[in-house]
Coordinates of C-alpha atoms in Angstrom, one line a residue:
E1 CA -12.8 -7.0 -11.6
V2 CA -16.2 -7.6 -10.3
Q3 CA -19.0 -6.2 -12.2
L4 CA -22.7 -6.4 -11.6
V5 CA -25.5 -5.3 -14.0
E6 CA -29.0 -5.3 -12.9
S7 CA -32.1 -5.3 -15.2
G8 CA -35.7 -6.1 -15.1
G9 CA -37.1 -3.1 -13.4
G10 CA -40.2 -1.3 -14.7
L11 CA -43.7 -0.3 -13.9
V12 CA -46.1 -2.7 -12.5
Q13 CA -49.5 -2.6 -10.9
A14 CA -50.0 -3.4 -7.3
G15 CA -50.4 -7.2 -6.8
G16 CA -48.1 -7.9 -9.9
S17 CA -44.9 -9.6 -10.2
L18 CA -41.4 -8.8 -11.4
R19 CA -38.2 -10.6 -11.7
L20 CA -35.0 -8.7 -11.5
S21 CA -31.8 -9.9 -12.9
C22 CA -28.0 -9.4 -11.5
A23 CA -25.6 -10.4 -14.2
A24 CA -22.2 -10.8 -12.8
S25 CA -18.8 -11.0 -14.4
G26 CA -15.3 -11.2 -13.1
F27 CA -16.4 -13.8 -10.5
T28 CA -18.7 -16.7 -10.0
F29 CA -21.2 -17.0 -7.2
D30 CA -19.9 -20.1 -5.6
D31 CA -18.3 -18.5 -2.4
Y32 CA -19.7 -15.0 -2.7
V33 CA -22.1 -13.2 -0.4
I34 CA -24.9 -11.9 -2.6
G35 CA -27.4 -9.2 -1.4
W36 CA -30.2 -7.4 -2.8
F37 CA -30.9 -3.9 -1.6
R38 CA -33.3 -1.0 -2.3
Q39 CA -33.4 2.7 -1.9
T40 CA -36.0 5.4 -2.2
P41 CA -35.2 9.2 -2.5
G42 CA -34.2 10.5 0.9
K43 CA -33.9 7.3 2.7
E44 CA -31.0 5.0 3.4
R45 CA -30.3 1.9 1.4
E46 CA -32.1 -1.0 3.0
G47 CA -31.4 -4.8 2.7
V48 CA -34.0 -6.9 1.0
L49 CA -32.5 -10.5 0.8
C50 CA -29.0 -12.0 1.2
I51 CA -27.3 -15.3 0.7
S52 CA -23.9 -16.4 1.3
G53 CA -22.3 -19.1 -0.8
S54 CA -19.3 -18.9 1.7
D55 CA -21.0 -19.8 5.1
G56 CA -24.6 -20.6 4.0
S57 CA -26.1 -17.7 6.1
T58 CA -29.2 -16.0 4.8
W59 CA -31.0 -12.9 5.7
F60 CA -34.3 -11.4 4.5
A61 CA -36.2 -8.2 5.6
E62 CA -39.5 -8.5 7.4
F63 CA -41.3 -6.8 4.6
V64 CA -40.4 -9.7 2.2
K65 CA -42.9 -12.0 4.2
G66 CA -42.7 -14.7 1.6
R67 CA -43.2 -12.5 -1.4
F68 CA -39.6 -12.2 -2.6
T69 CA -37.1 -15.0 -3.5
M70 CA -33.6 -15.2 -4.8
S71 CA -32.7 -17.7 -7.3
S72 CA -29.7 -18.1 -9.8
D73 CA -28.6 -19.5 -13.0
N74 CA -25.0 -20.6 -12.7
G75 CA -24.7 -21.2 -16.3
K76 CA -25.5 -17.5 -17.0
N77 CA -23.7 -16.3 -13.9
T78 CA -26.9 -14.4 -13.0
M79 CA -28.9 -14.0 -9.8
Y80 CA -32.5 -13.1 -9.7
L81 CA -34.7 -11.4 -7.3
E82 CA -38.3 -12.6 -8.0
M83 CA -41.0 -10.4 -6.5
S84 CA -44.7 -11.1 -6.2
D85 CA -47.7 -9.3 -4.7
L86 CA -45.9 -6.0 -5.2
K87 CA -47.1 -3.0 -3.2
P88 CA -46.8 0.6 -3.9
E89 CA -44.3 0.9 -0.9
D90 CA -42.1 -1.6 -2.7
S91 CA -41.2 1.1 -5.3
A92 CA -37.7 1.8 -5.1
V93 CA -34.2 1.4 -7.0
Y94 CA -33.1 -2.0 -6.4
Y95 CA -29.4 -3.0 -6.4
C96 CA -27.5 -6.2 -6.2
A97 CA -24.2 -6.4 -4.3
A98 CA -21.7 -9.1 -4.1
D99 CA -18.5 -9.6 -2.1
P100 CA -15.8 -12.4 -1.9
P101 CA -15.3 -14.2 1.5
Q102 CA -12.4 -12.0 2.5
Y103 CA -14.9 -9.0 3.1
G104 CA -16.9 -11.1 5.3
T105 CA -19.0 -14.2 4.9
N106 CA -22.2 -13.6 7.1
C107 CA -25.3 -12.0 5.6
R108 CA -26.6 -11.2 9.2
E109 CA -23.5 -9.1 9.9
K110 CA -23.1 -7.5 6.3
V111 CA -26.6 -6.6 5.4
P112 CA -27.6 -4.4 8.5
L113 CA -24.4 -2.4 7.8
V114 CA -25.0 -2.3 4.1
D115 CA -21.4 -3.6 4.2
F116 CA -20.7 -4.6 0.6
V117 CA -17.8 -3.4 -1.7
S118 CA -19.2 -4.2 -5.2
W119 CA -22.6 -2.9 -6.4
G120 CA -24.5 -2.7 -9.6
Q121 CA -26.0 0.4 -11.0
G122 CA -29.5 -0.1 -9.9
T123 CA -32.9 -0.8 -11.4
Q124 CA -35.9 1.2 -10.8
V125 CA -39.1 -0.6 -9.7
T126 CA -42.4 1.4 -9.7
V127 CA -45.5 -0.1 -8.4
S128 CA -48.9 1.8 -9.1
T129 CA -52.0 1.6 -7.2

């Protein structure tokens, strides 16, 4: 069973940095599609970053603009979303998602449709002015 647990959210001042973690169990990242999303109240969930271990595709939102990056620690089976130069409009609940290749392999197809089966519970990020 795929399980994802996010952590690392919190309150940070504008211009600051945070690193979110997504600890996975029940699978390894090798050929999975991994995505980070965010959602604010009253708005639809939107994609942040995605990388596919299956076909190598990637996707990132325009607002990332080099401020956010994804990384992984395979020994810990954990993915990270590293965010810098945070802005108040980055405040949201951040979610990681992961799918095996049988649910699609291409980030550019999956992210716009928010087409992921397995999700974490989310972690709140609040950026103050």
